[in-house]
PDB file of C-alpha atoms in Angstrom:
ATOM      1  CA  UNK W 722      -2.517   3.244 -14.892  1.00 80.00           C
ATOM      2  CA  UNK W 723      -4.065   4.398 -11.620  1.00 85.00           C
ATOM      3  CA  UNK W 724      -4.185   8.091 -12.528  1.00 92.00           C
ATOM      4  CA  UNK W 725      -1.779   8.982  -9.719  1.00 96.00           C
ATOM      5  CA  UNK W 726       1.514  10.397 -10.950  1.00 97.00           C
ATOM      6  CA  UNK W 727       4.790  10.669  -9.109  1.00 98.00           C
ATOM      7  CA  UNK W 728       8.028  12.383 -10.052  1.00 97.00           C
ATOM      8  CA  UNK W 729      10.832  11.657 -10.296  1.00 97.00           C
ATOM      9  CA  UNK W 730      10.858   7.894 -10.883  1.00 96.00           C
ATOM     10  CA  UNK W 731      14.380   7.519  -9.615  1.00 97.00           C
ATOM     11  CA  UNK W 732      16.518   9.725  -7.407  1.00 97.00           C
ATOM     12  CA  UNK W 733      20.122   9.151  -6.415  1.00 98.00           C
ATOM     13  CA  UNK W 734      21.674  11.451  -3.880  1.00 97.00           C
ATOM     14  CA  UNK W 735      24.266  11.605  -1.126  1.00 98.00           C
ATOM     15  CA  UNK W 736      23.975  11.466   2.634  1.00 98.00           C
ATOM     16  CA  UNK W 737      23.143  14.771   4.233  1.00 97.00           C
ATOM     17  CA  UNK W 738      21.287  16.066   1.195  1.00 98.00           C
ATOM     18  CA  UNK W 739      17.662  17.144   0.851  1.00 98.00           C
ATOM     19  CA  UNK W 740      15.211  15.960  -1.808  1.00 98.00           C
ATOM     20  CA  UNK W 741      11.601  16.643  -2.748  1.00 98.00           C
ATOM     21  CA  UNK W 742       9.241  14.019  -4.092  1.00 98.00           C
ATOM     22  CA  UNK W 743       6.116  15.095  -5.918  1.00 98.00           C
ATOM     23  CA  UNK W 744       2.711  13.467  -6.234  1.00 98.00           C
ATOM     24  CA  UNK W 745      -0.347  14.423  -8.259  1.00 98.00           C
ATOM     25  CA  UNK W 746      -3.537  12.644  -7.164  1.00 97.00           C
ATOM     26  CA  UNK W 747      -6.263  11.326  -9.429  1.00 95.00           C
ATOM     27  CA  UNK W 748      -8.618  13.950 -10.730  1.00 93.00           C
ATOM     28  CA  UNK W 749     -11.266  14.584  -8.088  1.00 91.00           C
ATOM     29  CA  UNK W 750      -9.392  12.933  -5.212  1.00 94.00           C
ATOM     30  CA  UNK W 751      -8.933  15.176  -2.187  1.00 94.00           C
ATOM     31  CA  UNK W 752      -6.809  12.940  -0.003  1.00 93.00           C
ATOM     32  CA  UNK W 753      -3.144  12.057  -0.469  1.00 95.00           C
ATOM     33  CA  UNK W 754      -1.241   9.438   1.474  1.00 95.00           C
ATOM     34  CA  UNK W 755       2.512   8.821   1.544  1.00 97.00           C
ATOM     35  CA  UNK W 756       3.970   5.365   2.183  1.00 96.00           C
ATOM     36  CA  UNK W 757       7.532   4.105   2.408  1.00 96.00           C
ATOM     37  CA  UNK W 758       8.552   0.632   1.243  1.00 94.00           C
ATOM     38  CA  UNK W 759      11.929  -0.649   2.385  1.00 92.00           C
ATOM     39  CA  UNK W 760      13.449  -4.097   2.773  1.00 87.00           C
ATOM     40  CA  UNK W 761      13.725  -3.914   6.544  1.00 87.00           C
ATOM     41  CA  UNK W 762      10.571  -1.947   7.426  1.00 87.00           C
ATOM     42  CA  UNK W 763       8.219  -3.226   4.737  1.00 89.00           C
ATOM     43  CA  UNK W 764       5.401  -0.931   3.632  1.00 91.00           C
ATOM     44  CA  UNK W 765       4.521   1.699   6.185  1.00 91.00           C
ATOM     45  CA  UNK W 766       2.288   4.725   6.285  1.00 92.00           C
ATOM     46  CA  UNK W 767       4.024   8.081   6.662  1.00 96.00           C
ATOM     47  CA  UNK W 768       1.476  10.874   6.464  1.00 95.00           C
ATOM     48  CA  UNK W 769      -1.900  11.861   5.021  1.00 93.00           C
ATOM     49  CA  UNK W 770      -3.288  15.141   3.765  1.00 94.00           C
ATOM     50  CA  UNK W 771      -6.902  15.928   3.026  1.00 93.00           C
ATOM     51  CA  UNK W 772      -7.853  19.020   1.053  1.00 93.00           C
ATOM     52  CA  UNK W 773      -4.688  20.812   2.083  1.00 95.00           C
ATOM     53  CA  UNK W 774      -4.712  19.900   5.758  1.00 94.00           C
ATOM     54  CA  UNK W 775      -2.696  17.259   7.561  1.00 94.00           C
ATOM     55  CA  UNK W 776      -5.103  14.484   8.536  1.00 91.00           C
ATOM     56  CA  UNK W 777      -3.016  11.703  10.049  1.00 90.00           C
ATOM     57  CA  UNK W 778       0.597  10.952  10.846  1.00 91.00           C
ATOM     58  CA  UNK W 779       2.312   7.604  10.927  1.00 90.00           C
ATOM     59  CA  UNK W 780       5.935   6.608  11.296  1.00 85.00           C
ATOM     60  CA  UNK W 781       7.319   9.749   9.743  1.00 93.00           C
ATOM     61  CA  UNK W 782      10.720  10.963  10.889  1.00 95.00           C
ATOM     62  CA  UNK W 783      11.179  14.561  12.029  1.00 96.00           C
ATOM     63  CA  UNK W 784      13.607  15.032   9.134  1.00 97.00           C
ATOM     64  CA  UNK W 785      10.703  14.402   6.753  1.00 97.00           C
ATOM     65  CA  UNK W 786       7.853  16.781   6.057  1.00 97.00           C
ATOM     66  CA  UNK W 787       5.040  17.051   3.572  1.00 97.00           C
ATOM     67  CA  UNK W 788       2.450  19.460   2.325  1.00 97.00           C
ATOM     68  CA  UNK W 789      -0.528  19.536   0.002  1.00 98.00           C
ATOM     69  CA  UNK W 790      -0.994  22.532  -2.209  1.00 97.00           C
ATOM     70  CA  UNK W 791      -4.237  24.283  -3.318  1.00 96.00           C
ATOM     71  CA  UNK W 792      -4.192  22.350  -6.604  1.00 95.00           C
ATOM     72  CA  UNK W 793      -4.096  19.185  -4.405  1.00 96.00           C
ATOM     73  CA  UNK W 794      -0.690  17.957  -5.491  1.00 97.00           C
ATOM     74  CA  UNK W 795       1.567  16.960  -2.625  1.00 98.00           C
ATOM     75  CA  UNK W 796       5.266  17.076  -1.933  1.00 98.00           C
ATOM     76  CA  UNK W 797       7.278  14.990   0.479  1.00 98.00           C
ATOM     77  CA  UNK W 798      10.493  16.635   1.640  1.00 98.00           C
ATOM     78  CA  UNK W 799      13.284  14.459   2.983  1.00 98.00           C
ATOM     79  CA  UNK W 800      16.256  16.210   4.579  1.00 97.00           C
ATOM     80  CA  UNK W 801      19.580  15.262   6.192  1.00 97.00           C
ATOM     81  CA  UNK W 802      19.337  12.030   4.274  1.00 98.00           C
ATOM     82  CA  UNK W 803      20.836   8.848   5.674  1.00 97.00           C
ATOM     83  CA  UNK W 804      21.666   5.551   4.006  1.00 96.00           C
ATOM     84  CA  UNK W 805      18.653   3.994   5.706  1.00 95.00           C
ATOM     85  CA  UNK W 806      16.301   6.379   3.927  1.00 96.00           C
ATOM     86  CA  UNK W 807      16.889   4.486   0.689  1.00 97.00           C
ATOM     87  CA  UNK W 808      13.484   3.100  -0.197  1.00 97.00           C
ATOM     88  CA  UNK W 809      10.564   3.211  -2.572  1.00 95.00           C
ATOM     89  CA  UNK W 810       8.187   6.047  -1.704  1.00 97.00           C
ATOM     90  CA  UNK W 811       4.604   5.637  -2.816  1.00 96.00           C
ATOM     91  CA  UNK W 812       1.875   8.170  -2.953  1.00 97.00           C
ATOM     92  CA  UNK W 813      -1.770   7.144  -2.954  1.00 95.00           C
ATOM     93  CA  UNK W 814      -4.942   9.140  -3.341  1.00 95.00           C
ATOM     94  CA  UNK W 815      -8.577   8.677  -2.464  1.00 91.00           C
ATOM     95  CA  UNK W 816     -11.752  10.650  -2.891  1.00 86.00           C
ATOM     96  CA  UNK W 817     -12.383  11.239   0.785  1.00 73.00           C
ATOM     97  CA  UNK W 818     -10.253  11.341   3.881  1.00 62.00           C
ATOM     98  CA  UNK W 819     -11.884   8.612   5.928  1.00 66.00           C
ATOM     99  CA  UNK W 820     -14.532   5.931   5.968  1.00 66.00           C
ATOM    100  CA  UNK W 821     -14.738   3.126   3.417  1.00 71.00           C
ATOM    101  CA  UNK W 822     -12.759   4.270   0.455  1.00 78.00           C
ATOM    102  CA  UNK W 823     -10.194   2.829  -1.884  1.00 87.00           C
ATOM    103  CA  UNK W 824      -6.700   4.217  -2.271  1.00 91.00           C
ATOM    104  CA  UNK W 825      -5.074   4.350  -5.683  1.00 93.00           C
ATOM    105  CA  UNK W 826      -1.309   4.108  -5.784  1.00 95.00           C
ATOM    106  CA  UNK W 827       1.200   5.883  -7.953  1.00 96.00           C
ATOM    107  CA  UNK W 828       4.226   4.194  -9.535  1.00 94.00           C
ATOM    108  CA  UNK W 829       6.548   5.312  -6.739  1.00 95.00           C
ATOM    109  CA  UNK W 830       9.837   7.150  -6.487  1.00 97.00           C
ATOM    110  CA  UNK W 831      12.893   5.013  -5.846  1.00 96.00           C
ATOM    111  CA  UNK W 832      15.319   6.917  -3.640  1.00 98.00           C
ATOM    112  CA  UNK W 833      18.901   5.762  -3.342  1.00 97.00           C
ATOM    113  CA  UNK W 834      21.125   7.485  -0.799  1.00 97.00           C
ATOM    114  CA  UNK W 835      24.836   6.865  -1.305  1.00 96.00           C
TER     115      UNK W 835
ATOM    116  CA  UNK Y 583      -3.108   0.618  16.763  1.00 67.00           C
ATOM    117  CA  UNK Y 584      -3.797  -1.776  13.961  1.00 74.00           C
ATOM    118  CA  UNK Y 585      -1.400  -4.644  13.305  1.00 83.00           C
ATOM    119  CA  UNK Y 586      -1.462  -7.215  10.526  1.00 89.00           C
ATOM    120  CA  UNK Y 587       0.046 -10.646  10.233  1.00 92.00           C
ATOM    121  CA  UNK Y 588       0.551 -12.494   6.980  1.00 94.00           C
ATOM    122  CA  UNK Y 589       1.553 -16.026   7.772  1.00 87.00           C
ATOM    123  CA  UNK Y 590       3.221 -17.042   4.552  1.00 86.00           C
ATOM    124  CA  UNK Y 591       6.263 -15.062   3.483  1.00 91.00           C
ATOM    125  CA  UNK Y 592       7.136 -17.109   0.411  1.00 95.00           C
ATOM    126  CA  UNK Y 593       4.879 -19.479  -1.478  1.00 97.00           C
ATOM    127  CA  UNK Y 594       5.834 -21.536  -4.509  1.00 97.00           C
ATOM    128  CA  UNK Y 595       3.100 -23.241  -6.500  1.00 97.00           C
ATOM    129  CA  UNK Y 596       2.722 -24.944  -9.832  1.00 97.00           C
ATOM    130  CA  UNK Y 597       0.235 -23.629 -12.339  1.00 96.00           C
ATOM    131  CA  UNK Y 598      -3.348 -24.776 -11.703  1.00 96.00           C
ATOM    132  CA  UNK Y 599      -2.697 -25.300  -7.997  1.00 97.00           C
ATOM    133  CA  UNK Y 600      -5.029 -23.662  -5.505  1.00 97.00           C
ATOM    134  CA  UNK Y 601      -3.897 -20.724  -3.422  1.00 97.00           C
ATOM    135  CA  UNK Y 602      -4.776 -19.549   0.049  1.00 96.00           C
ATOM    136  CA  UNK Y 603      -2.872 -16.749   1.766  1.00 96.00           C
ATOM    137  CA  UNK Y 604      -3.581 -16.062   5.392  1.00 95.00           C
ATOM    138  CA  UNK Y 605      -4.104 -12.635   6.927  1.00 95.00           C
ATOM    139  CA  UNK Y 606      -4.992 -11.742  10.503  1.00 94.00           C
ATOM    140  CA  UNK Y 607      -5.481  -8.242  11.870  1.00 90.00           C
ATOM    141  CA  UNK Y 608      -5.766  -6.983  15.401  1.00 85.00           C
ATOM    142  CA  UNK Y 609      -8.243  -4.090  15.495  1.00 74.00           C
ATOM    143  CA  UNK Y 610     -11.589  -5.076  16.976  1.00 66.00           C
ATOM    144  CA  UNK Y 611     -13.605  -2.114  15.751  1.00 73.00           C
ATOM    145  CA  UNK Y 612     -14.948  -1.326  12.334  1.00 75.00           C
ATOM    146  CA  UNK Y 613     -12.347  -2.061   9.717  1.00 81.00           C
ATOM    147  CA  UNK Y 614     -12.165  -1.956   5.975  1.00 88.00           C
ATOM    148  CA  UNK Y 615     -10.057  -4.715   4.488  1.00 92.00           C
ATOM    149  CA  UNK Y 616      -8.019  -4.784   1.322  1.00 94.00           C
ATOM    150  CA  UNK Y 617      -5.714  -7.065  -0.603  1.00 96.00           C
ATOM    151  CA  UNK Y 618      -3.217  -5.376  -2.889  1.00 96.00           C
ATOM    152  CA  UNK Y 619      -0.892  -7.003  -5.414  1.00 96.00           C
ATOM    153  CA  UNK Y 620       2.494  -5.755  -6.558  1.00 94.00           C
ATOM    154  CA  UNK Y 621       3.783  -7.307  -9.777  1.00 93.00           C
ATOM    155  CA  UNK Y 622       7.554  -7.188 -10.259  1.00 89.00           C
ATOM    156  CA  UNK Y 623       8.692  -3.614 -10.794  1.00 85.00           C
ATOM    157  CA  UNK Y 624       5.186  -2.206 -10.630  1.00 87.00           C
ATOM    158  CA  UNK Y 625       3.042  -0.246  -8.224  1.00 88.00           C
ATOM    159  CA  UNK Y 626       0.403  -1.573  -5.888  1.00 92.00           C
ATOM    160  CA  UNK Y 627      -2.907  -2.539  -7.462  1.00 93.00           C
ATOM    161  CA  UNK Y 628      -6.125  -3.340  -5.658  1.00 93.00           C
ATOM    162  CA  UNK Y 629      -7.211  -6.979  -5.879  1.00 95.00           C
ATOM    163  CA  UNK Y 630     -10.324  -6.767  -3.741  1.00 94.00           C
ATOM    164  CA  UNK Y 631     -11.886  -4.989  -0.798  1.00 93.00           C
ATOM    165  CA  UNK Y 632     -14.362  -5.585   1.987  1.00 92.00           C
ATOM    166  CA  UNK Y 633     -16.356  -2.800   3.577  1.00 89.00           C
ATOM    167  CA  UNK Y 634     -19.528  -4.508   4.811  1.00 88.00           C
ATOM    168  CA  UNK Y 635     -22.173  -7.040   3.798  1.00 91.00           C
ATOM    169  CA  UNK Y 636     -21.417 -10.428   2.259  1.00 93.00           C
ATOM    170  CA  UNK Y 637     -18.213 -11.655   3.913  1.00 93.00           C
ATOM    171  CA  UNK Y 638     -17.152 -13.461   0.745  1.00 96.00           C
ATOM    172  CA  UNK Y 639     -15.848 -10.890  -1.690  1.00 96.00           C
ATOM    173  CA  UNK Y 640     -14.724 -11.383  -5.240  1.00 96.00           C
ATOM    174  CA  UNK Y 641     -11.994  -9.384  -6.852  1.00 95.00           C
ATOM    175  CA  UNK Y 642     -10.167  -9.149 -10.112  1.00 94.00           C
ATOM    176  CA  UNK Y 643      -8.405 -12.012 -11.924  1.00 95.00           C
ATOM    177  CA  UNK Y 644     -10.402 -14.720 -10.156  1.00 96.00           C
ATOM    178  CA  UNK Y 645      -9.302 -13.853  -6.618  1.00 97.00           C
ATOM    179  CA  UNK Y 646     -11.670 -13.941  -3.670  1.00 97.00           C
ATOM    180  CA  UNK Y 647     -11.378 -13.404   0.074  1.00 97.00           C
ATOM    181  CA  UNK Y 648     -13.439 -14.314   3.090  1.00 95.00           C
ATOM    182  CA  UNK Y 649     -13.889 -12.033   6.073  1.00 93.00           C
ATOM    183  CA  UNK Y 650     -14.312 -13.982   9.306  1.00 92.00           C
ATOM    184  CA  UNK Y 651     -14.941 -11.442  12.050  1.00 89.00           C
ATOM    185  CA  UNK Y 652     -14.650 -13.916  14.929  1.00 90.00           C
ATOM    186  CA  UNK Y 653     -11.181 -14.930  13.775  1.00 91.00           C
ATOM    187  CA  UNK Y 654     -10.031 -11.413  12.750  1.00 91.00           C
ATOM    188  CA  UNK Y 655      -9.081 -12.967   9.433  1.00 93.00           C
ATOM    189  CA  UNK Y 656      -9.319 -12.005   5.783  1.00 95.00           C
ATOM    190  CA  UNK Y 657      -7.740 -14.823   3.788  1.00 96.00           C
ATOM    191  CA  UNK Y 658      -7.133 -14.571   0.056  1.00 97.00           C
ATOM    192  CA  UNK Y 659      -7.950 -17.491  -2.230  1.00 97.00           C
ATOM    193  CA  UNK Y 660      -7.742 -18.459  -5.863  1.00 97.00           C
ATOM    194  CA  UNK Y 661      -8.837 -21.893  -7.105  1.00 97.00           C
ATOM    195  CA  UNK Y 662      -6.284 -22.186  -9.901  1.00 97.00           C
ATOM    196  CA  UNK Y 663      -3.193 -19.971 -10.156  1.00 97.00           C
ATOM    197  CA  UNK Y 664      -1.432 -18.950 -13.330  1.00 97.00           C
ATOM    198  CA  UNK Y 665       2.179 -18.070 -14.012  1.00 96.00           C
ATOM    199  CA  UNK Y 666       1.077 -14.434 -14.391  1.00 95.00           C
ATOM    200  CA  UNK Y 667       0.000 -14.416 -10.721  1.00 97.00           C
ATOM    201  CA  UNK Y 668       3.661 -14.329  -9.693  1.00 97.00           C
ATOM    202  CA  UNK Y 669       3.797 -11.231  -7.522  1.00 97.00           C
ATOM    203  CA  UNK Y 670       3.854  -9.993  -3.958  1.00 96.00           C
ATOM    204  CA  UNK Y 671       0.528  -9.842  -2.141  1.00 97.00           C
ATOM    205  CA  UNK Y 672      -0.283  -7.492   0.720  1.00 96.00           C
ATOM    206  CA  UNK Y 673      -3.141  -7.628   3.159  1.00 95.00           C
ATOM    207  CA  UNK Y 674      -4.067  -4.188   4.466  1.00 93.00           C
ATOM    208  CA  UNK Y 675      -6.812  -3.247   6.881  1.00 89.00           C
ATOM    209  CA  UNK Y 676      -7.583   0.385   7.545  1.00 84.00           C
ATOM    210  CA  UNK Y 677      -8.412   2.148  10.733  1.00 69.00           C
ATOM    211  CA  UNK Y 678      -7.942   5.447  12.472  1.00 62.00           C
ATOM    212  CA  UNK Y 679      -9.036   8.953  11.647  1.00 60.00           C
ATOM    213  CA  UNK Y 680      -7.567   9.101   8.201  1.00 61.00           C
ATOM    214  CA  UNK Y 681      -8.253   5.525   7.262  1.00 76.00           C
ATOM    215  CA  UNK Y 682      -4.640   4.859   6.412  1.00 82.00           C
ATOM    216  CA  UNK Y 683      -3.633   1.377   5.319  1.00 88.00           C
ATOM    217  CA  UNK Y 684      -1.623  -0.821   7.654  1.00 88.00           C
ATOM    218  CA  UNK Y 685       0.238  -3.320   5.518  1.00 91.00           C
ATOM    219  CA  UNK Y 686       1.203  -6.835   6.386  1.00 89.00           C
ATOM    220  CA  UNK Y 687       4.705  -8.035   5.633  1.00 91.00           C
ATOM    221  CA  UNK Y 688       3.636  -9.334   2.256  1.00 94.00           C
ATOM    222  CA  UNK Y 689       3.690 -12.783   0.673  1.00 96.00           C
ATOM    223  CA  UNK Y 690       5.881 -13.432  -2.338  1.00 96.00           C
ATOM    224  CA  UNK Y 691       4.143 -15.890  -4.631  1.00 97.00           C
ATOM    225  CA  UNK Y 692       6.036 -17.679  -7.356  1.00 97.00           C
ATOM    226  CA  UNK Y 693       4.050 -19.772  -9.806  1.00 97.00           C
ATOM    227  CA  UNK Y 694       6.060 -22.282 -11.794  1.00 96.00           C
ATOM    228  CA  UNK Y 695       4.839 -22.865 -15.361  1.00 89.00           C
TER     229      UNK Y 695
END
């Protein structure tokens, strides 16, 4: 158990819908990262927040957005869902936002878009 | 931007065989290097990491990796694999402002008992 929690574990929804994925980092970690794992794209970085502020952006679609709240939990919002958005979404956390530091991964949320 | 290449996509070994998985990255600046493992149905777990110092790093479960700066490589090794090592292995350097991980395509290892 890494100490990072993600809810829900599984999510099944229809095209065009909007969903919210939630992540709680390890106690004391200020930085949250979101990654997407799919069969065709592999594991790719989406976005990072550090202490409530967006720190870095990767291959995140405009239909997706995220935020980090004052209690440091983060939410990833996916809207106008398409079949290709079906994937495993991981959240990771680390103590700091940059420099040598280890990221701890949550169990993931498996999203299925029908 | 950082890119990562893992040369072996699928590896099948018998128990007690030796393992070496190749990883090459592109970024020429300061990088931190990681190997993560994903057991079937589970989340990513850190095997080992390199930040600086001794280029030969030891991780959990008998794994080790060698950082060779001149070759931009960070290969993973284990002298004798076990059936429980069956998993997918990801090489991931970091770089950039936020130090996000850039993952390789992964190597699926199957160890036959």
